[in-house]
PDB file of C-alpha atoms in Angstrom:
ATOM      1  CA  UNK A 488      42.883  -4.287  10.482  1.00 61.00           C
ATOM      2  CA  UNK A 489      42.997  -0.506  10.454  1.00 63.00           C
ATOM      3  CA  UNK A 490      42.464  -0.591   6.719  1.00 64.00           C
ATOM      4  CA  UNK A 491      39.241  -2.596   7.138  1.00 71.00           C
ATOM      5  CA  UNK A 492      37.924  -0.207   9.769  1.00 71.00           C
ATOM      6  CA  UNK A 493      38.749   2.761   7.567  1.00 72.00           C
ATOM      7  CA  UNK A 494      37.060   1.098   4.601  1.00 72.00           C
ATOM      8  CA  UNK A 495      33.895   0.465   6.646  1.00 76.00           C
ATOM      9  CA  UNK A 496      33.954   4.004   7.992  1.00 76.00           C
ATOM     10  CA  UNK A 497      34.418   5.332   4.468  1.00 82.00           C
ATOM     11  CA  UNK A 498      31.499   3.262   3.196  1.00 86.00           C
ATOM     12  CA  UNK A 499      29.157   4.627   5.877  1.00 87.00           C
ATOM     13  CA  UNK A 500      30.384   8.188   5.298  1.00 86.00           C
ATOM     14  CA  UNK A 501      30.098   7.983   1.506  1.00 90.00           C
ATOM     15  CA  UNK A 502      26.597   6.492   1.673  1.00 91.00           C
ATOM     16  CA  UNK A 503      25.339   8.141   4.842  1.00 92.00           C
ATOM     17  CA  UNK A 504      22.419   9.962   3.189  1.00 91.00           C
ATOM     18  CA  UNK A 505      20.965   6.794   1.646  1.00 92.00           C
ATOM     19  CA  UNK A 506      21.681   4.639   4.688  1.00 94.00           C
ATOM     20  CA  UNK A 507      20.218   7.126   7.164  1.00 95.00           C
ATOM     21  CA  UNK A 508      16.995   7.590   5.250  1.00 94.00           C
ATOM     22  CA  UNK A 509      16.777   3.863   4.462  1.00 95.00           C
ATOM     23  CA  UNK A 510      17.087   2.922   8.133  1.00 96.00           C
ATOM     24  CA  UNK A 511      14.657   5.676   9.132  1.00 96.00           C
ATOM     25  CA  UNK A 512      12.188   4.327   6.553  1.00 95.00           C
ATOM     26  CA  UNK A 513      12.349   0.836   8.058  1.00 96.00           C
ATOM     27  CA  UNK A 514      11.936   2.166  11.598  1.00 97.00           C
ATOM     28  CA  UNK A 515       8.927   4.294  10.662  1.00 96.00           C
ATOM     29  CA  UNK A 516       7.408   1.433   8.647  1.00 95.00           C
ATOM     30  CA  UNK A 517       7.747  -0.852  11.683  1.00 96.00           C
ATOM     31  CA  UNK A 518       6.113   1.768  13.905  1.00 97.00           C
ATOM     32  CA  UNK A 519       3.306   2.176  11.384  1.00 95.00           C
ATOM     33  CA  UNK A 520       2.767  -1.601  11.403  1.00 96.00           C
ATOM     34  CA  UNK A 521       2.601  -1.714  15.210  1.00 96.00           C
ATOM     35  CA  UNK A 522       0.187   1.186  15.568  1.00 96.00           C
ATOM     36  CA  UNK A 523      -1.870   0.040  12.591  1.00 94.00           C
ATOM     37  CA  UNK A 524      -2.216  -3.423  14.114  1.00 95.00           C
ATOM     38  CA  UNK A 525      -3.409  -1.945  17.395  1.00 96.00           C
ATOM     39  CA  UNK A 526      -5.913   0.309  15.628  1.00 93.00           C
ATOM     40  CA  UNK A 527      -7.174  -2.537  13.433  1.00 92.00           C
ATOM     41  CA  UNK A 528      -7.750  -4.845  16.408  1.00 94.00           C
ATOM     42  CA  UNK A 529      -9.470  -2.059  18.280  1.00 93.00           C
ATOM     43  CA  UNK A 530     -11.927  -1.728  15.408  1.00 88.00           C
ATOM     44  CA  UNK A 531     -12.373  -5.501  15.235  1.00 89.00           C
ATOM     45  CA  UNK A 532     -13.276  -5.531  18.927  1.00 91.00           C
ATOM     46  CA  UNK A 533     -15.790  -2.724  18.429  1.00 87.00           C
ATOM     47  CA  UNK A 534     -17.351  -4.770  15.609  1.00 81.00           C
ATOM     48  CA  UNK A 535     -17.583  -7.815  17.904  1.00 83.00           C
ATOM     49  CA  UNK A 536     -14.937  -9.794  15.971  1.00 85.00           C
ATOM     50  CA  UNK A 537     -11.788 -11.618  17.005  1.00 90.00           C
ATOM     51  CA  UNK A 538      -8.511  -9.630  16.910  1.00 92.00           C
ATOM     52  CA  UNK A 539      -5.821 -10.891  14.541  1.00 93.00           C
ATOM     53  CA  UNK A 540      -2.135 -11.532  15.141  1.00 94.00           C
ATOM     54  CA  UNK A 541       0.555  -9.080  14.109  1.00 95.00           C
ATOM     55  CA  UNK A 542       1.774 -11.467  11.394  1.00 94.00           C
ATOM     56  CA  UNK A 543      -1.723 -11.734   9.954  1.00 95.00           C
ATOM     57  CA  UNK A 544      -2.021  -7.954   9.986  1.00 95.00           C
ATOM     58  CA  UNK A 545       1.224  -7.569   8.017  1.00 94.00           C
ATOM     59  CA  UNK A 546      -0.256  -9.845   5.335  1.00 94.00           C
ATOM     60  CA  UNK A 547      -3.610  -8.036   5.345  1.00 93.00           C
ATOM     61  CA  UNK A 548      -5.021  -5.745   2.689  1.00 92.00           C
ATOM     62  CA  UNK A 549      -5.563  -3.059   5.328  1.00 92.00           C
ATOM     63  CA  UNK A 550      -1.832  -2.749   5.984  1.00 94.00           C
ATOM     64  CA  UNK A 551      -0.999  -2.971   2.270  1.00 94.00           C
ATOM     65  CA  UNK A 552      -3.352  -0.174   1.255  1.00 92.00           C
ATOM     66  CA  UNK A 553      -2.136   2.121   4.036  1.00 91.00           C
ATOM     67  CA  UNK A 554       1.472   1.667   2.878  1.00 93.00           C
ATOM     68  CA  UNK A 555       0.960   1.842  -0.879  1.00 93.00           C
ATOM     69  CA  UNK A 556      -1.280   4.911  -0.819  1.00 90.00           C
ATOM     70  CA  UNK A 557       1.627   6.865   0.634  1.00 89.00           C
ATOM     71  CA  UNK A 558       4.182   5.362  -1.726  1.00 93.00           C
ATOM     72  CA  UNK A 559       2.240   6.247  -4.857  1.00 93.00           C
ATOM     73  CA  UNK A 560       1.904   9.880  -3.853  1.00 92.00           C
ATOM     74  CA  UNK A 561       5.628  10.161  -3.145  1.00 92.00           C
ATOM     75  CA  UNK A 562       6.589   8.687  -6.501  1.00 94.00           C
ATOM     76  CA  UNK A 563       4.034  10.928  -8.217  1.00 93.00           C
ATOM     77  CA  UNK A 564       5.628  13.954  -6.545  1.00 92.00           C
ATOM     78  CA  UNK A 565       9.090  13.103  -7.860  1.00 92.00           C
ATOM     79  CA  UNK A 566       7.786  12.110 -11.299  1.00 93.00           C
ATOM     80  CA  UNK A 567       6.007  15.452 -11.743  1.00 92.00           C
ATOM     81  CA  UNK A 568       8.908  17.407 -10.300  1.00 92.00           C
ATOM     82  CA  UNK A 569      11.533  15.703 -12.477  1.00 92.00           C
ATOM     83  CA  UNK A 570       9.616  16.334 -15.698  1.00 91.00           C
ATOM     84  CA  UNK A 571       8.157  19.677 -14.631  1.00 91.00           C
ATOM     85  CA  UNK A 572      11.542  21.227 -13.884  1.00 91.00           C
ATOM     86  CA  UNK A 573      12.692  20.545 -17.448  1.00 92.00           C
ATOM     87  CA  UNK A 574      10.485  23.365 -18.728  1.00 92.00           C
ATOM     88  CA  UNK A 575       9.133  25.187 -15.651  1.00 91.00           C
ATOM     89  CA  UNK A 576      11.280  27.632 -13.704  1.00 92.00           C
ATOM     90  CA  UNK A 577      11.047  29.753 -10.575  1.00 92.00           C
ATOM     91  CA  UNK A 578      13.219  32.844 -10.464  1.00 91.00           C
ATOM     92  CA  UNK A 579      15.219  32.961  -7.233  1.00 91.00           C
ATOM     93  CA  UNK A 580      14.845  29.292  -6.299  1.00 90.00           C
ATOM     94  CA  UNK A 581      17.764  26.819  -6.099  1.00 88.00           C
ATOM     95  CA  UNK A 582      15.183  24.119  -6.930  1.00 88.00           C
ATOM     96  CA  UNK A 583      14.844  25.607 -10.426  1.00 89.00           C
ATOM     97  CA  UNK A 584      17.174  25.831 -13.390  1.00 87.00           C
ATOM     98  CA  UNK A 585      18.250  29.276 -14.464  1.00 87.00           C
ATOM     99  CA  UNK A 586      15.411  30.985 -16.306  1.00 87.00           C
ATOM    100  CA  UNK A 587      17.202  31.032 -19.662  1.00 87.00           C
ATOM    101  CA  UNK A 588      18.036  27.314 -19.418  1.00 86.00           C
ATOM    102  CA  UNK A 589      14.442  26.039 -19.554  1.00 89.00           C
ATOM    103  CA  UNK A 590      14.077  23.048 -21.874  1.00 90.00           C
ATOM    104  CA  UNK A 591      15.977  19.846 -22.563  1.00 88.00           C
ATOM    105  CA  UNK A 592      19.314  21.662 -23.197  1.00 88.00           C
ATOM    106  CA  UNK A 593      21.863  20.861 -25.894  1.00 88.00           C
ATOM    107  CA  UNK A 594      23.885  17.670 -26.205  1.00 90.00           C
ATOM    108  CA  UNK A 595      26.999  19.652 -25.310  1.00 91.00           C
ATOM    109  CA  UNK A 596      25.422  20.875 -22.082  1.00 88.00           C
ATOM    110  CA  UNK A 597      24.161  17.382 -21.281  1.00 89.00           C
ATOM    111  CA  UNK A 598      27.464  15.669 -22.198  1.00 91.00           C
ATOM    112  CA  UNK A 599      25.737  13.395 -24.720  1.00 90.00           C
ATOM    113  CA  UNK A 600      26.778  11.834 -28.017  1.00 89.00           C
ATOM    114  CA  UNK A 601      30.117  13.169 -29.232  1.00 90.00           C
ATOM    115  CA  UNK A 602      30.284  15.391 -26.153  1.00 91.00           C
ATOM    116  CA  UNK A 603      30.293  12.450 -23.740  1.00 90.00           C
ATOM    117  CA  UNK A 604      33.354  12.252 -21.503  1.00 91.00           C
ATOM    118  CA  UNK A 605      35.459   9.187 -20.627  1.00 91.00           C
ATOM    119  CA  UNK A 606      33.689   8.908 -17.255  1.00 91.00           C
ATOM    120  CA  UNK A 607      30.197   9.422 -18.701  1.00 91.00           C
ATOM    121  CA  UNK A 608      27.717   6.516 -18.496  1.00 92.00           C
ATOM    122  CA  UNK A 609      28.216   4.279 -21.548  1.00 91.00           C
ATOM    123  CA  UNK A 610      24.718   4.822 -22.966  1.00 93.00           C
ATOM    124  CA  UNK A 611      25.114   8.615 -22.871  1.00 91.00           C
ATOM    125  CA  UNK A 612      27.417   8.526 -25.889  1.00 90.00           C
ATOM    126  CA  UNK A 613      25.746   5.869 -28.047  1.00 90.00           C
ATOM    127  CA  UNK A 614      23.592   8.224 -30.146  1.00 86.00           C
ATOM    128  CA  UNK A 615      20.831   5.611 -30.613  1.00 91.00           C
ATOM    129  CA  UNK A 616      17.720   4.388 -28.756  1.00 93.00           C
ATOM    130  CA  UNK A 617      19.828   3.584 -25.695  1.00 94.00           C
ATOM    131  CA  UNK A 618      20.809   7.221 -25.350  1.00 93.00           C
ATOM    132  CA  UNK A 619      17.180   8.310 -25.798  1.00 92.00           C
ATOM    133  CA  UNK A 620      16.022   5.847 -23.144  1.00 94.00           C
ATOM    134  CA  UNK A 621      18.806   6.675 -20.693  1.00 93.00           C
ATOM    135  CA  UNK A 622      18.239  10.415 -21.122  1.00 93.00           C
ATOM    136  CA  UNK A 623      14.722   9.948 -19.723  1.00 93.00           C
ATOM    137  CA  UNK A 624      15.338   6.995 -17.423  1.00 95.00           C
ATOM    138  CA  UNK A 625      14.941   8.771 -14.073  1.00 94.00           C
ATOM    139  CA  UNK A 626      11.533  10.240 -14.826  1.00 94.00           C
ATOM    140  CA  UNK A 627      10.403   7.059 -16.586  1.00 94.00           C
ATOM    141  CA  UNK A 628      11.291   4.845 -13.626  1.00 95.00           C
ATOM    142  CA  UNK A 629       9.648   7.236 -11.170  1.00 95.00           C
ATOM    143  CA  UNK A 630       6.532   7.280 -13.328  1.00 95.00           C
ATOM    144  CA  UNK A 631       6.555   3.484 -13.512  1.00 96.00           C
ATOM    145  CA  UNK A 632       6.928   3.166  -9.737  1.00 96.00           C
ATOM    146  CA  UNK A 633       4.014   5.562  -9.297  1.00 95.00           C
ATOM    147  CA  UNK A 634       1.788   3.499 -11.590  1.00 96.00           C
ATOM    148  CA  UNK A 635       2.807   0.225  -9.925  1.00 96.00           C
ATOM    149  CA  UNK A 636       2.214   1.518  -6.403  1.00 95.00           C
ATOM    150  CA  UNK A 637      -1.077   3.137  -7.445  1.00 94.00           C
ATOM    151  CA  UNK A 638      -2.188  -0.178  -8.957  1.00 95.00           C
ATOM    152  CA  UNK A 639      -1.140  -1.970  -5.763  1.00 94.00           C
ATOM    153  CA  UNK A 640      -3.098   0.573  -3.718  1.00 94.00           C
ATOM    154  CA  UNK A 641      -6.216   0.011  -5.813  1.00 94.00           C
ATOM    155  CA  UNK A 642      -5.974  -3.792  -5.553  1.00 95.00           C
ATOM    156  CA  UNK A 643      -5.261  -3.817  -1.811  1.00 94.00           C
ATOM    157  CA  UNK A 644      -7.885  -1.120  -1.324  1.00 92.00           C
ATOM    158  CA  UNK A 645     -10.487  -3.234  -3.094  1.00 94.00           C
ATOM    159  CA  UNK A 646      -9.782  -6.148  -0.750  1.00 93.00           C
ATOM    160  CA  UNK A 647      -9.830  -3.953   2.364  1.00 91.00           C
ATOM    161  CA  UNK A 648     -13.011  -2.193   1.246  1.00 92.00           C
ATOM    162  CA  UNK A 649     -14.741  -5.510   0.588  1.00 93.00           C
ATOM    163  CA  UNK A 650     -13.638  -6.906   3.964  1.00 89.00           C
ATOM    164  CA  UNK A 651     -15.321  -3.946   5.607  1.00 86.00           C
ATOM    165  CA  UNK A 652     -18.474  -4.395   3.508  1.00 89.00           C
ATOM    166  CA  UNK A 653     -18.669  -8.099   4.365  1.00 86.00           C
ATOM    167  CA  UNK A 654     -18.399  -7.307   8.078  1.00 83.00           C
ATOM    168  CA  UNK A 655     -21.379  -5.015   7.555  1.00 83.00           C
ATOM    169  CA  UNK A 656     -23.223  -7.779   5.639  1.00 84.00           C
ATOM    170  CA  UNK A 657     -23.006  -5.877   2.344  1.00 90.00           C
ATOM    171  CA  UNK A 658     -22.128  -7.292  -1.063  1.00 91.00           C
ATOM    172  CA  UNK A 659     -18.508  -6.875  -2.238  1.00 92.00           C
ATOM    173  CA  UNK A 660     -17.661  -4.671  -5.219  1.00 93.00           C
ATOM    174  CA  UNK A 661     -15.402  -5.292  -8.199  1.00 94.00           C
ATOM    175  CA  UNK A 662     -12.009  -3.624  -8.694  1.00 95.00           C
ATOM    176  CA  UNK A 663     -13.551  -1.219 -11.220  1.00 94.00           C
ATOM    177  CA  UNK A 664     -16.380  -0.538  -8.800  1.00 94.00           C
ATOM    178  CA  UNK A 665     -13.948   0.286  -6.012  1.00 93.00           C
ATOM    179  CA  UNK A 666     -11.850   2.595  -8.186  1.00 94.00           C
ATOM    180  CA  UNK A 667     -15.022   4.605  -8.801  1.00 94.00           C
ATOM    181  CA  UNK A 668     -15.803   4.969  -5.071  1.00 92.00           C
ATOM    182  CA  UNK A 669     -15.206   8.073  -2.932  1.00 91.00           C
ATOM    183  CA  UNK A 670     -13.097   5.904  -0.582  1.00 88.00           C
ATOM    184  CA  UNK A 671     -10.459   5.295  -3.266  1.00 91.00           C
ATOM    185  CA  UNK A 672     -10.295   8.895  -4.420  1.00 92.00           C
ATOM    186  CA  UNK A 673     -10.366  10.269  -0.886  1.00 90.00           C
ATOM    187  CA  UNK A 674      -7.337   8.122  -0.003  1.00 87.00           C
ATOM    188  CA  UNK A 675      -5.601   9.161  -3.227  1.00 91.00           C
ATOM    189  CA  UNK A 676      -6.313  12.891  -3.334  1.00 92.00           C
ATOM    190  CA  UNK A 677      -5.506  13.577   0.312  1.00 89.00           C
ATOM    191  CA  UNK A 678      -1.979  12.337  -0.400  1.00 89.00           C
ATOM    192  CA  UNK A 679      -1.603  14.126  -3.726  1.00 92.00           C
ATOM    193  CA  UNK A 680      -2.548  17.529  -2.333  1.00 93.00           C
ATOM    194  CA  UNK A 681      -0.077  17.225   0.560  1.00 90.00           C
ATOM    195  CA  UNK A 682       2.799  16.293  -1.770  1.00 91.00           C
ATOM    196  CA  UNK A 683       2.069  19.103  -4.214  1.00 92.00           C
ATOM    197  CA  UNK A 684       1.830  21.601  -1.346  1.00 93.00           C
ATOM    198  CA  UNK A 685       5.183  20.425   0.035  1.00 91.00           C
ATOM    199  CA  UNK A 686       6.901  20.885  -3.342  1.00 91.00           C
ATOM    200  CA  UNK A 687       5.405  24.334  -3.867  1.00 92.00           C
ATOM    201  CA  UNK A 688       6.431  25.383  -0.337  1.00 93.00           C
ATOM    202  CA  UNK A 689      10.007  24.158  -0.867  1.00 91.00           C
ATOM    203  CA  UNK A 690      10.345  26.005  -4.170  1.00 90.00           C
ATOM    204  CA  UNK A 691       9.018  29.302  -2.795  1.00 92.00           C
ATOM    205  CA  UNK A 692      10.599  29.253   0.678  1.00 91.00           C
ATOM    206  CA  UNK A 693      14.033  28.445  -0.762  1.00 91.00           C
ATOM    207  CA  UNK A 694      13.944  31.790  -2.568  1.00 91.00           C
ATOM    208  CA  UNK A 695      14.114  33.730   0.697  1.00 92.00           C
ATOM    209  CA  UNK A 696      15.313  31.298   3.366  1.00 91.00           C
ATOM    210  CA  UNK A 697      18.703  29.564   3.706  1.00 91.00           C
ATOM    211  CA  UNK A 698      20.198  26.447   5.272  1.00 91.00           C
ATOM    212  CA  UNK A 699      23.952  26.695   5.521  1.00 89.00           C
ATOM    213  CA  UNK A 700      25.734  23.712   3.950  1.00 89.00           C
ATOM    214  CA  UNK A 701      22.668  22.155   2.331  1.00 88.00           C
ATOM    215  CA  UNK A 702      22.599  21.562  -1.443  1.00 86.00           C
ATOM    216  CA  UNK A 703      18.858  22.271  -1.267  1.00 88.00           C
ATOM    217  CA  UNK A 704      19.593  25.870  -0.271  1.00 89.00           C
ATOM    218  CA  UNK A 705      21.383  28.757  -1.927  1.00 88.00           C
ATOM    219  CA  UNK A 706      24.554  30.035  -0.249  1.00 87.00           C
ATOM    220  CA  UNK A 707      23.638  32.131   2.778  1.00 91.00           C
ATOM    221  CA  UNK A 708      24.834  35.332   1.150  1.00 92.00           C
ATOM    222  CA  UNK A 709      23.268  34.736  -2.265  1.00 88.00           C
ATOM    223  CA  UNK A 710      20.751  37.319  -3.456  1.00 91.00           C
ATOM    224  CA  UNK A 711      17.078  36.374  -3.357  1.00 90.00           C
ATOM    225  CA  UNK A 712      16.913  36.727  -7.150  1.00 89.00           C
ATOM    226  CA  UNK A 713      19.754  34.244  -7.710  1.00 88.00           C
ATOM    227  CA  UNK A 714      18.334  31.199  -9.512  1.00 88.00           C
ATOM    228  CA  UNK A 715      19.603  27.642  -9.887  1.00 82.00           C
ATOM    229  CA  UNK A 716      22.604  27.964  -7.568  1.00 78.00           C
ATOM    230  CA  UNK A 717      22.999  25.602  -4.645  1.00 69.00           C
ATOM    231  CA  UNK A 718      25.120  26.073  -1.533  1.00 62.00           C
TER     232      UNK A 718
END
């Protein structure tokens, strides 16, 4: 019995970062759905239309576009950051590699091919297309998730935009027509600029500021010019 409790406690401890943020994501998503439903029905009432149920709102294009427009910007942020930090550096930041290490690094440094260790992922030591694919898998998946969520945003946005036009007795537009509208690019760019600002702020502020115990910060006593060292 004690062993089971210890195993459960160990599981939560070992995965606490993922579990905490995963649960927080679900809570915030639920709150967004509740407030979005209230706002949507408020607008429907102003337009002289019948409010919809919460279930109908969850299945609506309005809720889908609000969710996916945030997702695509987050995945874009990580995609750009993952690939950008291969070659771009910032002296003094723990978010950057050391200045002299810019680039894809050698197979020895990356523990690839003949330099793979017994505990290395199997594809890291294959020396063929699997190694090439695996060596770029994180950025590739993030880029794919960005494209998928951006496509979902554009499709849901088209439906939501056309619903609004129909309520105003205007003709609907095609998907291509919507993608060319200011509404689509306003939704997109307002998220992109906030994500890029957040990354830039993290890179620069981590040069001079510290957070004891965090791997996103340098050790408290590290010099401001120290680069690529985490606490």
